[in-house]
Each structure stands twice: as structure tokens, then as C-alpha cells.
């Protein structure tokens, strides 16, 4: 969640994933199948248009073949040279009458043949003949080419001004009479007849046919201005289309073919189909726009795409609905987790789902919720209990602190005594103690003690010791006796068998004599005013509370004005440095040795600072207690 | 167009001077207009101009001169008549069926002494255009292979030049007189045919033949570099109407300059003439022709219409050598515009 990636719903991810692969699958199938269908469509169209073209070619060719057959038959009749004028005219009448495609017949005898060139036509059912007066006809293609090549010849369309006065295509045959070439027999077919057939051919919506003569001249074309004016090669030159010129060459070579031409004006890409008329070497060609050829394919493609989109939408809807249904328990689970995150465990989680994993997850979560709720309930109780105990401990701690003399209460000490004590418990409550008080007007009692043990028991023992100390001190004048009383009490009442180390001293305020007993405690130090330090390491008994019969001794010393008694607990001498070395009495002595012209507070603070500096840790292991008592001189008499 | 203005202006000056006018002003056009104010048709001088051949872009200058009113503004009512085999232009001229004709230079020189004397008003085409073309075969690779071949040559006057070439070079070829069709060659009725490189050559190419499959002999490469199209009239007509002849020439040349500067417009006009005459109206072909005519008319851009004495001498020498003329023709008499010389 913290990766910065935008999260999306499961349904969206599944749908988009499906969509991605669906698009790939569709694209691949579209490309492969589309190409195949396109190929098949074009092949099929090509075949049907080719068939149409073949049919029309046969239709036109049939007409031409008929004219050719008639022409050859008639030439044989004329060549035999046995006809008189009447018979010739009768035969011509029959020829024209039987062949309505013929508009005229010309017997074009050459110069020196001794015969007149004449053109014959049917006019109102009668044979009409016209003399060709101008000898220039000998330079016309229809005459000159068959004459020179002595082969029959289908002419380009030409305007027969001497005969029918219209555009005709002529079939010319050399006339050989008695072995000599006498001239040309010409049979004329109105171009219009061929044009009509060619122009009536349609394919698809706008596909059209056009007719080309043997040299590529366009003789029939829906666009009038092209017919008789342009060859296919002219069109290739206008379009600057080398491919079209190649097609033209194929056409004039009597070849059949199908080709696609790019950017044909104005249709765009077109297909050209061409097939020669075998009899005349002319060619019937068709132009069909590519768009029309593949229009079915395009429609199919569109339907395919629409179907694909619909299929996708249906799949998407189903997937959305299903994932939504599956997702609902998950969503509930997510909502529940949010509630748990806010600490609300009092909700009902529905586990009604038929998805195994989700059901398992939901049930597991429900168990976890129930366990968590129970645990939290328990925890709350435990915490409340703990808090209660803690409060009580804190209260006990406060009580304990209150038992310790306050520095701001000078009434506790006489005029010639100055004290300063520090108690830093390791926990809330400690087992250390210091105390001082006046036993009577001349005796000042002070002590320091350390309960061996931790916790409430130790603290309670300490509290008992404090209380008891204050109680028994006035009754028993010496530290040894007081300690004996304390020991007896502790042995009897100390439930946890804690024992207590203690140094207790009583100063005679008038003389400065100090009597003190050390019950298993850290040594007492005397820091003279002049800076000399003296250690009193001897203990006068074992720790209190251990042995029922305890003999406590004591020793005494004489205090001078300015002398300080320094008492610490083992929290000071047993403080550990990070490298586990002991502060020890040596460390204490070093500090005390460095002090000069000192006062109790400075001495106590210097010791605390030295210990803290030595241990370099916030985690204090043991209670630290320091008590410094300064005797300032005898009380004035 | 800027490139054409200068020669035109120069020509106008030259022609005006030839007709005995005073020294012209630097701006010729206003001067011409001032001299020949616009008149009604009945006041225009009628001229029948016979083309050498059927209507086509070969004569684009005349069509444009008529179309743009260059004749009319010079006081002329010009009628453009189709030529060709049916109306041979030389005969038409000498028979009085036309006032001015378009002829080959060789034809004009050849008949100078045998018929009525004629004069050259302007040499339109300054290049030879005649070639012999055939299908390339192993038997037809060099000019010597003409021997024994059937060569289609235009009957009558237009083919004279080629016939002379064959005769002069003593090629033993069979001459087949033909009309304008190229189908004889395509159907192998002949081995070669004469052709104008601006016309028939393109028509052959437009039946699917490539130039590499054709053999072409350019007659100018074989000593017959004779310029062709020019404007001619009889000396008699010229003597009677020198000014009208000059205006006609001037307008025709202006028409040419206009035509070459506006090919698309010119092709529209040419195709209009072709359609009217029921001739194959093929824009691609006419564009090819107009492009080739440009090279012929503008060969010397600073002397459009000028008959170079060298060209004249060349044709005369060939004709004399061959014996087709027995005595030389005087250049000045044949081309009587003394001032009309190349600068």
C-alpha cells in the first residue's frame, strides 16, 4: 500500500486484463482471418467478374466471327469471278439482309483492276450502291494493310464518309481474282453495336467495361471523350503510371489478366480485368473500384468488430457482476479490517460466500476477531488491575518519600548540623532509606539503610524500619541497641525474609562525639574539614533481620567543626560502567578526595554526578542513596 | 514569360521596319494599336491561312493568335484552314485557295522556279523533325539496313523530303505511299515509316512500343538537317499586301509566344479544334507535340521566326546537288525582309 502504486478494484483489474488479451486475440485473428477472407473475397469477385467478362467477350466475338465467316464465304464467291452484276447484287442483298450487324459492304478494287470501287448498303430494304470517286481510299488502313500484308484485317474504328457516314469497324479481306490481287472486300460493322454491348456491362455498383482495339486505342468507354481519342498508353502517360503501361502491353499482346491499379482517377484504387476477343485481337476490359470489390468484406469486418465489441461488453458485464459478487465478502472483510484498525471489534461478519478461499479467509478473520476481542477484554482487566496496583505503588512511593526528611525543613536538625540526602530509587519505589532526626536536644541521630531485595516487600520492610527507627531511637540511646531492636522486629515480622544493611550514628551535639554502628553496610567516610578522608570499613554486625540473636557493636569518633560524615548505599559503590567495571569505594574515595572546602549538598551532588558519569546509562540498576552530615562545631554552652 | 517579351518586342520592331514603317518606339504594342484601331469584321482584311496538316498543336501559334485576338487587333480576319493529304498546302496556295500556307522550307525552295514564286514570311520551326522509325530487328539496326525494306512515306508533298533523302543516299528501299496512320507499321505491312518526332513517334509509343524496341534514324544526323515549317505566300500576294503579310506574321509569332507561355490554355484551344474537326482529341499527345514545338520555335530565342541564311543555303545546296532545282534561289528574293536579321 505504501509502494505508491495506484490500487484498482479487482473487477477493474480482471476486466482490463481480459480486455487486453481479448484485443490481442481479436487483432491477431482479425489480421489472419481478415487477410484470408479478403483474399477469398477478391478471388471470388475476380472469378465472377472474369466469368462475366468471358461471357461478354464470347457475345461480341460471336458477332465478329459471324462477320468473318460471312466475309470469307462471300469473298470466295466474288473471287471466283463468275458472277454477273445482277447475281452479285443479289448475293450482296442476301449478305446484308441476313446479317443485320452489317451496315455496308465495300468492294474496293484497286487501280488497274478495271473495276469500279463501290460501297453497298441496304436502304429501305433495297440494295443501294455508291461509287467511290476519290481514289484516296487506297491509303486507308482498311485497304492498305490487308492489301500489303495479304491477310484479313480488323480495322480500328473509322468514319466512313463515302458509305454509311458513321463510325464503323471494318473487316477487310484481300480479293484475289485469278491469282492476282484485285483489291479489298470490306464488311462494315457499326461501332455503335459493339459499343452498346460493351457499355451495357456493369459490375458491382459502378464497375464498367470498355473496349480496346488491337493497338490499345479505346474504342468504347462510358466517358465519351476517351473513346476514339486515347490509347491505354495515353492514360498511362497522363497518370504517369508505369504499371498501367505494362498492363497496356499485356493487352496489345492479346493476353488476359487481372491487375490492381493504384489511385485511378476518380475512383481511387481499381481493379482492371481484361480479356482479348480472339477473332479481332481487340480486348474487352473492365474497371471495378477496389472499394466496391471489398465492400462485402468491409461490411463483414464491421459486423465482426461490432460483434467483438458486444461480446467483450457482455463478458465485461458478466465478469464485473461475478467479481462484484465474489468481491462483496472481501469488501466486507476490508471494511471490517478498517473497523478493527479503529479498535471496533463489536460487529457481525457475514460468512455467506461460495468462494472457498474467501470463506476460509472470512472465517479465519472472524475467529481472529473473536480471539482478539477476548484478548482485549482480558487485557483491559489486566491493565486496570495493573493500573490499580501501580497507583498503589505510586502511593506507597509517595508515602516512602514523605518519610524521608526534607531539606527545606530545618526544624529536623540542630543548628550545628548540616545535612543533605539524595534518594534516587531505581523503580517507582525503592528499598533504600536515609533519615535523620533529633533524639533529644543533645543527640542527633542519622542513618542509612539498604534492604536487600526488590519491590513492594523491600519497600514495606524499609518503611517498617523507618517507622520503627523513629519509634525506638528515643528509647534506646545507642546505635547498637537501636539496631538490636530493629533486628528483632525484622526477624519477627519480615515476611519475605528481607534483611537490611544499615549504618546508624548518633552525634552528641555538645561534644561532637559520634557513635555509630555498621550492620553489613558500605563503609562510612569521614571527610575532615581540612580534606583528609578517613574510611571506616569495619562492620559491627551482619545485616539486620537475618539472625534472631544479633550482637551489634559500635565504635566512636570525635567530630570537629566542618567534618562531614558520608554515607552511601551499594547503588553507588556497585554502579557499573558500560565496560562492566565497578565504581567501587575507590571511585567514591577519588571523588571525595578531590573535594575541598565543601558542603553537604555539594558533596552529595558531586558523588551522584560522578556515579552517573561513570555508569553513562539512563537505566539505573539499583537505588542510589547518599547522605552527607556535617558537624559544624559544638553547640554553644 | 519575361524571357519571351524581349524577343517579341524585337520581332515586332523588325517586322514593323520591314513593312516600311517609321522607326518604332520602344513600346511596340501601343504603337501597333494606335496605327490599327479596332475595327468591325467587315473592315478587317480577310486572310485564308492553310495549315500544312490536320489541326494539331503543331499550329498552336495560329490558334492562339486567333483566339487571343492578335490577328483582329492588327486588322486581319484570319481563317485557319485544315491541310493534309486532301488539301495539300502548296497546291492550295498556288491555286489561290489560300492566301498564306504553312510549308516545308524544302518544298518552297524546290518549287520556287517551277511554280509561282513564293516568299517566306517566317520560319516557324527552326529544327528538323523528320525521322525514319521502325521496329528494331536483327535485320534493321543501321541506316544501311534501309536497303530492301518497305518504307511508308507520306504521299505527295509531305513525304518529298524523305523521298529525296532516300534517293540522294541511293538506298534501294521500297517506298510505300501512306497516309498519316501508324497502323501499317504496327501490322508489319511496312518495315519503317517516316515520322515527325513531335507526332507519329509519340503515337507509336502510345500503342505500347518502347523507344528501346524501335530503331530511329534522324535525318538531320545523316546530312539532311533541313528546317521545316514556315509561313509562305505568293510573291504576287505579298507584293499587293505587304503590310497585311507583316501583320499576319507578327500576330502568328505573338500567338506562338503566348501559346508556349500558356500550354494548358493552349491545349484546351487545340483540343477544341480537334473535336470540331472530328479528329482524335488526345490531350497527352497534343501536350507532347506542343512540348516538342517549343524546342523548334524557340531554338534561337532572340530570333523567333527568322530564316537563317545558313538553313536556307543548306537546303538549296542539297536540292542543287541532287538536281531537284537547276538554278539557285536568291535568299533576299525568297525572304524579302532585309531588315529582319538576327542581331
PDB file of N, CA, C and O in Angstrom, chain B residues 76-140:
ATOM      1  N   UNK B  76      -6.908  42.074 -89.142  1.00  0.00           N
ATOM      2  CA  UNK B  76      -6.972  40.900 -90.009  1.00  0.00           C
ATOM      3  C   UNK B  76      -8.109  39.984 -89.589  1.00  0.00           C
ATOM      4  O   UNK B  76      -8.351  39.802 -88.400  1.00  0.00           O
ATOM      5  N   UNK B  77      -8.769  39.454 -90.604  1.00  0.00           N
ATOM      6  CA  UNK B  77      -9.808  38.449 -90.364  1.00  0.00           C
ATOM      7  C   UNK B  77      -9.247  37.130 -90.921  1.00  0.00           C
ATOM      8  O   UNK B  77      -9.380  36.841 -92.103  1.00  0.00           O
ATOM      9  N   UNK B  78      -8.619  36.378 -90.031  1.00  0.00           N
ATOM     10  CA  UNK B  78      -7.900  35.181 -90.477  1.00  0.00           C
ATOM     11  C   UNK B  78      -8.778  33.949 -90.337  1.00  0.00           C
ATOM     12  O   UNK B  78      -9.414  33.756 -89.312  1.00  0.00           O
ATOM     13  N   UNK B  79      -8.767  33.171 -91.413  1.00  0.00           N
ATOM     14  CA  UNK B  79      -9.499  31.897 -91.411  1.00  0.00           C
ATOM     15  C   UNK B  79      -8.445  30.783 -91.476  1.00  0.00           C
ATOM     16  O   UNK B  79      -7.626  30.755 -92.393  1.00  0.00           O
ATOM     17  N   UNK B  80      -8.474  29.914 -90.457  1.00  0.00           N
ATOM     18  CA  UNK B  80      -7.476  28.833 -90.426  1.00  0.00           C
ATOM     19  C   UNK B  80      -8.080  27.594 -91.079  1.00  0.00           C
ATOM     20  O   UNK B  80      -9.118  27.096 -90.627  1.00  0.00           O
ATOM     21  N   UNK B  81      -7.438  27.127 -92.148  1.00  0.00           N
ATOM     22  CA  UNK B  81      -7.978  26.004 -92.922  1.00  0.00           C
ATOM     23  C   UNK B  81      -7.102  24.774 -92.709  1.00  0.00           C
ATOM     24  O   UNK B  81      -5.872  24.867 -92.721  1.00  0.00           O
ATOM     25  N   UNK B  82      -7.761  23.638 -92.549  1.00  0.00           N
ATOM     26  CA  UNK B  82      -7.022  22.391 -92.342  1.00  0.00           C
ATOM     27  C   UNK B  82      -6.287  22.004 -93.625  1.00  0.00           C
ATOM     28  O   UNK B  82      -6.779  22.234 -94.738  1.00  0.00           O
ATOM     29  N   UNK B  83      -5.118  21.419 -93.462  1.00  0.00           N
ATOM     30  CA  UNK B  83      -4.342  20.944 -94.620  1.00  0.00           C
ATOM     31  C   UNK B  83      -4.453  19.439 -94.731  1.00  0.00           C
ATOM     32  O   UNK B  83      -5.541  18.893 -94.653  1.00  0.00           O
ATOM     33  N   UNK B  84      -3.331  18.802 -94.940  1.00  0.00           N
ATOM     34  CA  UNK B  84      -3.351  17.341 -95.026  1.00  0.00           C
ATOM     35  C   UNK B  84      -3.413  16.883 -96.475  1.00  0.00           C
ATOM     36  O   UNK B  84      -3.382  17.680 -97.413  1.00  0.00           O
ATOM     37  N   UNK B  85      -3.517  15.565 -96.633  1.00  0.00           N
ATOM     38  CA  UNK B  85      -3.482  14.973 -97.958  1.00  0.00           C
ATOM     39  C   UNK B  85      -4.608  15.482 -98.853  1.00  0.00           C
ATOM     40  O   UNK B  85      -4.454  15.601-100.061  1.00  0.00           O
ATOM     41  N   UNK B  86      -5.740  15.751 -98.211  1.00  0.00           N
ATOM     42  CA  UNK B  86      -6.887  16.180 -99.015  1.00  0.00           C
ATOM     43  C   UNK B  86      -6.749  17.626 -99.481  1.00  0.00           C
ATOM     44  O   UNK B  86      -7.351  18.030-100.472  1.00  0.00           O
ATOM     45  N   UNK B  87      -5.994  18.390 -98.756  1.00  0.00           N
ATOM     46  CA  UNK B  87      -5.835  19.804 -99.108  1.00  0.00           C
ATOM     47  C   UNK B  87      -4.356  20.188 -99.040  1.00  0.00           C
ATOM     48  O   UNK B  87      -3.931  20.875 -98.120  1.00  0.00           O
ATOM     49  N   UNK B  88      -3.569  19.719-100.004  1.00  0.00           N
ATOM     50  CA  UNK B  88      -2.133  19.974 -99.950  1.00  0.00           C
ATOM     51  C   UNK B  88      -1.871  21.488 -99.933  1.00  0.00           C
ATOM     52  O   UNK B  88      -2.386  22.208-100.791  1.00  0.00           O
ATOM     53  N   UNK B  89      -1.114  21.950 -98.967  1.00  0.00           N
ATOM     54  CA  UNK B  89      -0.993  23.390 -98.758  1.00  0.00           C
ATOM     55  C   UNK B  89      -0.300  24.130 -99.914  1.00  0.00           C
ATOM     56  O   UNK B  89      -0.662  25.263-100.220  1.00  0.00           O
ATOM     57  N   UNK B  90       0.698  23.505-100.551  1.00  0.00           N
ATOM     58  CA  UNK B  90       1.371  24.215-101.638  1.00  0.00           C
ATOM     59  C   UNK B  90       0.398  24.441-102.781  1.00  0.00           C
ATOM     60  O   UNK B  90       0.257  25.530-103.305  1.00  0.00           O
ATOM     61  N   UNK B  91      -0.290  23.357-103.150  1.00  0.00           N
ATOM     62  CA  UNK B  91      -1.249  23.476-104.251  1.00  0.00           C
ATOM     63  C   UNK B  91      -2.345  24.474-103.903  1.00  0.00           C
ATOM     64  O   UNK B  91      -2.773  25.257-104.737  1.00  0.00           O
ATOM     65  N   UNK B  92      -2.757  24.409-102.664  1.00  0.00           N
ATOM     66  CA  UNK B  92      -3.797  25.328-102.218  1.00  0.00           C
ATOM     67  C   UNK B  92      -3.343  26.769-102.390  1.00  0.00           C
ATOM     68  O   UNK B  92      -4.104  27.630-102.836  1.00  0.00           O
ATOM     69  N   UNK B  93      -2.062  26.996-102.144  1.00  0.00           N
ATOM     70  CA  UNK B  93      -1.513  28.351-102.238  1.00  0.00           C
ATOM     71  C   UNK B  93      -1.436  28.800-103.689  1.00  0.00           C
ATOM     72  O   UNK B  93      -1.909  29.884-104.045  1.00  0.00           O
ATOM     73  N   UNK B  94      -0.880  27.915-104.520  1.00  0.00           N
ATOM     74  CA  UNK B  94      -0.685  28.337-105.930  1.00  0.00           C
ATOM     75  C   UNK B  94      -1.999  28.346-106.694  1.00  0.00           C
ATOM     76  O   UNK B  94      -2.141  29.064-107.679  1.00  0.00           O
ATOM     77  N   UNK B  95      -2.957  27.531-106.246  1.00  0.00           N
ATOM     78  CA  UNK B  95      -4.265  27.538-106.919  1.00  0.00           C
ATOM     79  C   UNK B  95      -5.133  28.691-106.444  1.00  0.00           C
ATOM     80  O   UNK B  95      -6.261  28.829-106.889  1.00  0.00           O
ATOM     81  N   UNK B  96      -4.634  29.419-105.479  1.00  0.00           N
ATOM     82  CA  UNK B  96      -5.400  30.563-104.978  1.00  0.00           C
ATOM     83  C   UNK B  96      -6.471  30.165-103.980  1.00  0.00           C
ATOM     84  O   UNK B  96      -7.360  30.951-103.677  1.00  0.00           O
ATOM     85  N   UNK B  97      -6.384  28.941-103.446  1.00  0.00           N
ATOM     86  CA  UNK B  97      -7.382  28.535-102.456  1.00  0.00           C
ATOM     87  C   UNK B  97      -7.009  28.998-101.051  1.00  0.00           C
ATOM     88  O   UNK B  97      -7.771  28.808-100.118  1.00  0.00           O
ATOM     89  N   UNK B  98      -5.807  29.495-100.925  1.00  0.00           N
ATOM     90  CA  UNK B  98      -5.431  30.098 -99.648  1.00  0.00           C
ATOM     91  C   UNK B  98      -4.474  31.257 -99.934  1.00  0.00           C
ATOM     92  O   UNK B  98      -3.842  31.301-101.007  1.00  0.00           O
ATOM     93  N   UNK B  99      -4.395  32.187 -98.979  1.00  0.00           N
ATOM     94  CA  UNK B  99      -3.526  33.354 -99.177  1.00  0.00           C
ATOM     95  C   UNK B  99      -2.144  33.077 -98.586  1.00  0.00           C
ATOM     96  O   UNK B  99      -1.128  33.521 -99.116  1.00  0.00           O
ATOM     97  N   UNK B 100      -2.154  32.413 -97.480  1.00  0.00           N
ATOM     98  CA  UNK B 100      -0.899  32.092 -96.813  1.00  0.00           C
ATOM     99  C   UNK B 100      -0.965  30.620 -96.448  1.00  0.00           C
ATOM    100  O   UNK B 100      -2.030  30.126 -96.041  1.00  0.00           O
ATOM    101  N   UNK B 101       0.172  29.917 -96.620  1.00  0.00           N
ATOM    102  CA  UNK B 101       0.187  28.492 -96.269  1.00  0.00           C
ATOM    103  C   UNK B 101       1.375  28.181 -95.378  1.00  0.00           C
ATOM    104  O   UNK B 101       2.361  28.914 -95.375  1.00  0.00           O
ATOM    105  N   UNK B 102       1.220  27.068 -94.716  1.00  0.00           N
ATOM    106  CA  UNK B 102       2.319  26.572 -93.912  1.00  0.00           C
ATOM    107  C   UNK B 102       3.003  25.485 -94.744  1.00  0.00           C
ATOM    108  O   UNK B 102       2.371  24.498 -95.130  1.00  0.00           O
ATOM    109  N   UNK B 103       4.294  25.694 -95.069  1.00  0.00           N
ATOM    110  CA  UNK B 103       5.005  24.754 -95.944  1.00  0.00           C
ATOM    111  C   UNK B 103       6.336  24.385 -95.322  1.00  0.00           C
ATOM    112  O   UNK B 103       6.887  25.113 -94.501  1.00  0.00           O
ATOM    113  N   UNK B 104       6.858  23.276 -95.856  1.00  0.00           N
ATOM    114  CA  UNK B 104       8.244  22.947 -95.551  1.00  0.00           C
ATOM    115  C   UNK B 104       9.152  23.868 -96.338  1.00  0.00           C
ATOM    116  O   UNK B 104       8.852  24.224 -97.484  1.00  0.00           O
ATOM    117  N   UNK B 105      10.300  24.183 -95.748  1.00  0.00           N
ATOM    118  CA  UNK B 105      11.254  25.045 -96.442  1.00  0.00           C
ATOM    119  C   UNK B 105      11.682  24.378 -97.755  1.00  0.00           C
ATOM    120  O   UNK B 105      11.792  25.038 -98.797  1.00  0.00           O
ATOM    121  N   UNK B 106      11.881  23.050 -97.678  1.00  0.00           N
ATOM    122  CA  UNK B 106      12.362  22.369 -98.879  1.00  0.00           C
ATOM    123  C   UNK B 106      11.342  22.441-100.011  1.00  0.00           C
ATOM    124  O   UNK B 106      11.687  22.661-101.175  1.00  0.00           O
ATOM    125  N   UNK B 107      10.087  22.284 -99.670  1.00  0.00           N
ATOM    126  CA  UNK B 107       9.027  22.358-100.678  1.00  0.00           C
ATOM    127  C   UNK B 107       9.041  23.732-101.346  1.00  0.00           C
ATOM    128  O   UNK B 107       8.970  23.867-102.576  1.00  0.00           O
ATOM    129  N   UNK B 108       9.152  24.747-100.519  1.00  0.00           N
ATOM    130  CA  UNK B 108       9.093  26.114-101.024  1.00  0.00           C
ATOM    131  C   UNK B 108      10.266  26.399-101.963  1.00  0.00           C
ATOM    132  O   UNK B 108      10.092  26.992-103.039  1.00  0.00           O
ATOM    133  N   UNK B 109      11.452  25.937-101.581  1.00  0.00           N
ATOM    134  CA  UNK B 109      12.631  26.209-102.418  1.00  0.00           C
ATOM    135  C   UNK B 109      12.544  25.398-103.717  1.00  0.00           C
ATOM    136  O   UNK B 109      12.849  25.890-104.807  1.00  0.00           O
ATOM    137  N   UNK B 110      12.081  24.148-103.543  1.00  0.00           N
ATOM    138  CA  UNK B 110      12.014  23.262-104.709  1.00  0.00           C
ATOM    139  C   UNK B 110      11.104  23.843-105.803  1.00  0.00           C
ATOM    140  O   UNK B 110      11.407  23.778-106.996  1.00  0.00           O
ATOM    141  N   UNK B 111       9.983  24.414-105.373  1.00  0.00           N
ATOM    142  CA  UNK B 111       9.005  24.890-106.364  1.00  0.00           C
ATOM    143  C   UNK B 111       9.174  26.362-106.698  1.00  0.00           C
ATOM    144  O   UNK B 111       8.352  26.929-107.382  1.00  0.00           O
ATOM    145  N   UNK B 112      10.214  26.967-106.198  1.00  0.00           N
ATOM    146  CA  UNK B 112      10.373  28.421-106.371  1.00  0.00           C
ATOM    147  C   UNK B 112      10.400  28.814-107.839  1.00  0.00           C
ATOM    148  O   UNK B 112       9.769  29.779-108.248  1.00  0.00           O
ATOM    149  N   UNK B 113      11.120  28.003-108.607  1.00  0.00           N
ATOM    150  CA  UNK B 113      11.247  28.368-110.021  1.00  0.00           C
ATOM    151  C   UNK B 113      10.251  27.660-110.916  1.00  0.00           C
ATOM    152  O   UNK B 113      10.033  28.079-112.037  1.00  0.00           O
ATOM    153  N   UNK B 114       9.670  26.576-110.384  1.00  0.00           N
ATOM    154  CA  UNK B 114       8.771  25.812-111.259  1.00  0.00           C
ATOM    155  C   UNK B 114       7.339  26.318-111.201  1.00  0.00           C
ATOM    156  O   UNK B 114       6.582  26.166-112.142  1.00  0.00           O
ATOM    157  N   UNK B 115       6.957  26.896-110.100  1.00  0.00           N
ATOM    158  CA  UNK B 115       5.604  27.415-109.991  1.00  0.00           C
ATOM    159  C   UNK B 115       5.674  28.908-109.782  1.00  0.00           C
ATOM    160  O   UNK B 115       6.731  29.513-110.003  1.00  0.00           O
ATOM    161  N   UNK B 116       4.565  29.440-109.306  1.00  0.00           N
ATOM    162  CA  UNK B 116       4.603  30.875-108.996  1.00  0.00           C
ATOM    163  C   UNK B 116       5.593  31.086-107.841  1.00  0.00           C
ATOM    164  O   UNK B 116       5.670  30.276-106.934  1.00  0.00           O
ATOM    165  N   UNK B 117       6.336  32.176-107.917  1.00  0.00           N
ATOM    166  CA  UNK B 117       7.340  32.432-106.872  1.00  0.00           C
ATOM    167  C   UNK B 117       6.637  32.666-105.529  1.00  0.00           C
ATOM    168  O   UNK B 117       5.620  33.336-105.471  1.00  0.00           O
ATOM    169  N   UNK B 118       7.237  32.077-104.542  1.00  0.00           N
ATOM    170  CA  UNK B 118       6.644  32.278-103.209  1.00  0.00           C
ATOM    171  C   UNK B 118       7.695  32.867-102.270  1.00  0.00           C
ATOM    172  O   UNK B 118       8.901  32.745-102.531  1.00  0.00           O
ATOM    173  N   UNK B 119       7.234  33.468-101.242  1.00  0.00           N
ATOM    174  CA  UNK B 119       8.154  34.094-100.286  1.00  0.00           C
ATOM    175  C   UNK B 119       7.906  33.536 -98.877  1.00  0.00           C
ATOM    176  O   UNK B 119       6.780  33.189 -98.540  1.00  0.00           O
ATOM    177  N   UNK B 120       8.991  33.482 -98.149  1.00  0.00           N
ATOM    178  CA  UNK B 120       8.915  33.036 -96.750  1.00  0.00           C
ATOM    179  C   UNK B 120       8.621  34.240 -95.863  1.00  0.00           C
ATOM    180  O   UNK B 120       9.345  35.230 -95.887  1.00  0.00           O
ATOM    181  N   UNK B 121       7.545  34.165 -95.118  1.00  0.00           N
ATOM    182  CA  UNK B 121       7.202  35.270 -94.194  1.00  0.00           C
ATOM    183  C   UNK B 121       7.845  35.039 -92.823  1.00  0.00           C
ATOM    184  O   UNK B 121       8.207  35.994 -92.155  1.00  0.00           O
ATOM    185  N   UNK B 122       7.946  33.779 -92.440  1.00  0.00           N
ATOM    186  CA  UNK B 122       8.576  33.470 -91.137  1.00  0.00           C
ATOM    187  C   UNK B 122       8.928  31.989 -91.110  1.00  0.00           C
ATOM    188  O   UNK B 122       8.183  31.162 -91.645  1.00  0.00           O
ATOM    189  N   UNK B 123      10.079  31.718 -90.529  1.00  0.00           N
ATOM    190  CA  UNK B 123      10.477  30.307 -90.364  1.00  0.00           C
ATOM    191  C   UNK B 123      10.079  29.889 -88.955  1.00  0.00           C
ATOM    192  O   UNK B 123      10.749  30.230 -87.984  1.00  0.00           O
ATOM    193  N   UNK B 124       8.933  29.204 -88.854  1.00  0.00           N
ATOM    194  CA  UNK B 124       8.395  28.868 -87.527  1.00  0.00           C
ATOM    195  C   UNK B 124       9.265  27.817 -86.848  1.00  0.00           C
ATOM    196  O   UNK B 124       9.735  28.003 -85.731  1.00  0.00           O
ATOM    197  N   UNK B 125       9.476  26.703 -87.536  1.00  0.00           N
ATOM    198  CA  UNK B 125      10.254  25.617 -86.928  1.00  0.00           C
ATOM    199  C   UNK B 125      11.713  25.755 -87.339  1.00  0.00           C
ATOM    200  O   UNK B 125      12.029  25.789 -88.516  1.00  0.00           O
ATOM    201  N   UNK B 126      12.578  25.817 -86.381  1.00  0.00           N
ATOM    202  CA  UNK B 126      13.996  26.068 -86.650  1.00  0.00           C
ATOM    203  C   UNK B 126      14.818  24.796 -86.495  1.00  0.00           C
ATOM    204  O   UNK B 126      16.030  24.853 -86.302  1.00  0.00           O
ATOM    205  N   UNK B 127      14.128  23.670 -86.587  1.00  0.00           N
ATOM    206  CA  UNK B 127      14.808  22.400 -86.383  1.00  0.00           C
ATOM    207  C   UNK B 127      14.206  21.382 -87.327  1.00  0.00           C
ATOM    208  O   UNK B 127      13.013  21.443 -87.618  1.00  0.00           O
ATOM    209  N   UNK B 128      15.026  20.422 -87.684  1.00  0.00           N
ATOM    210  CA  UNK B 128      14.480  19.313 -88.454  1.00  0.00           C
ATOM    211  C   UNK B 128      13.738  18.373 -87.510  1.00  0.00           C
ATOM    212  O   UNK B 128      14.184  18.131 -86.404  1.00  0.00           O
ATOM    213  N   UNK B 129      12.607  17.846 -87.979  1.00  0.00           N
ATOM    214  CA  UNK B 129      11.796  16.993 -87.097  1.00  0.00           C
ATOM    215  C   UNK B 129      11.570  15.614 -87.687  1.00  0.00           C
ATOM    216  O   UNK B 129      10.910  14.799 -87.058  1.00  0.00           O
ATOM    217  N   UNK B 130      12.094  15.365 -88.860  1.00  0.00           N
ATOM    218  CA  UNK B 130      11.731  14.112 -89.541  1.00  0.00           C
ATOM    219  C   UNK B 130      12.672  12.975 -89.161  1.00  0.00           C
ATOM    220  O   UNK B 130      13.892  13.138 -89.164  1.00  0.00           O
ATOM    221  N   UNK B 131      12.059  11.857 -88.862  1.00  0.00           N
ATOM    222  CA  UNK B 131      12.847  10.661 -88.586  1.00  0.00           C
ATOM    223  C   UNK B 131      12.261   9.492 -89.381  1.00  0.00           C
ATOM    224  O   UNK B 131      11.119   9.570 -89.858  1.00  0.00           O
ATOM    225  N   UNK B 132      13.049   8.466 -89.515  1.00  0.00           N
ATOM    226  CA  UNK B 132      12.521   7.196 -90.020  1.00  0.00           C
ATOM    227  C   UNK B 132      12.482   6.270 -88.814  1.00  0.00           C
ATOM    228  O   UNK B 132      13.462   6.185 -88.061  1.00  0.00           O
ATOM    229  N   UNK B 133      11.344   5.613 -88.646  1.00  0.00           N
ATOM    230  CA  UNK B 133      11.217   4.772 -87.456  1.00  0.00           C
ATOM    231  C   UNK B 133      10.673   3.398 -87.846  1.00  0.00           C
ATOM    232  O   UNK B 133       9.833   3.289 -88.743  1.00  0.00           O
ATOM    233  N   UNK B 134      11.220   2.383 -87.222  1.00  0.00           N
ATOM    234  CA  UNK B 134      10.746   1.025 -87.490  1.00  0.00           C
ATOM    235  C   UNK B 134      10.936   0.169 -86.253  1.00  0.00           C
ATOM    236  O   UNK B 134      11.526   0.606 -85.266  1.00  0.00           O
ATOM    237  N   UNK B 135      10.430  -1.052 -86.328  1.00  0.00           N
ATOM    238  CA  UNK B 135      10.634  -1.965 -85.202  1.00  0.00           C
ATOM    239  C   UNK B 135      12.057  -2.523 -85.323  1.00  0.00           C
ATOM    240  O   UNK B 135      12.474  -2.965 -86.391  1.00  0.00           O
ATOM    241  N   UNK B 136      12.734  -2.504 -84.188  1.00  0.00           N
ATOM    242  CA  UNK B 136      14.122  -2.978 -84.201  1.00  0.00           C
ATOM    243  C   UNK B 136      14.134  -4.501 -84.390  1.00  0.00           C
ATOM    244  O   UNK B 136      13.470  -5.217 -83.646  1.00  0.00           O
ATOM    245  N   UNK B 137      14.849  -4.914 -85.406  1.00  0.00           N
ATOM    246  CA  UNK B 137      15.013  -6.360 -85.623  1.00  0.00           C
ATOM    247  C   UNK B 137      16.484  -6.589 -85.973  1.00  0.00           C
ATOM    248  O   UNK B 137      17.215  -5.637 -86.272  1.00  0.00           O
ATOM    249  N   UNK B 138      16.905  -7.818 -85.958  1.00  0.00           N
ATOM    250  CA  UNK B 138      18.312  -8.079 -86.328  1.00  0.00           C
ATOM    251  C   UNK B 138      18.612  -7.621 -87.755  1.00  0.00           C
ATOM    252  O   UNK B 138      19.769  -7.367 -88.097  1.00  0.00           O
ATOM    253  N   UNK B 139      17.570  -7.501 -88.548  1.00  0.00           N
ATOM    254  CA  UNK B 139      17.774  -7.068 -89.943  1.00  0.00           C
ATOM    255  C   UNK B 139      17.679  -5.563 -90.081  1.00  0.00           C
ATOM    256  O   UNK B 139      17.805  -5.030 -91.178  1.00  0.00           O
ATOM    257  N   UNK B 140      17.388  -4.906 -89.017  1.00  0.00           N
ATOM    258  CA  UNK B 140      17.230  -3.455 -89.107  1.00  0.00           C
ATOM    259  C   UNK B 140      17.899  -2.801 -87.907  1.00  0.00           C
ATOM    260  O   UNK B 140      17.281  -2.586 -86.866  1.00  0.00           O
TER     261      UNK B 140
END
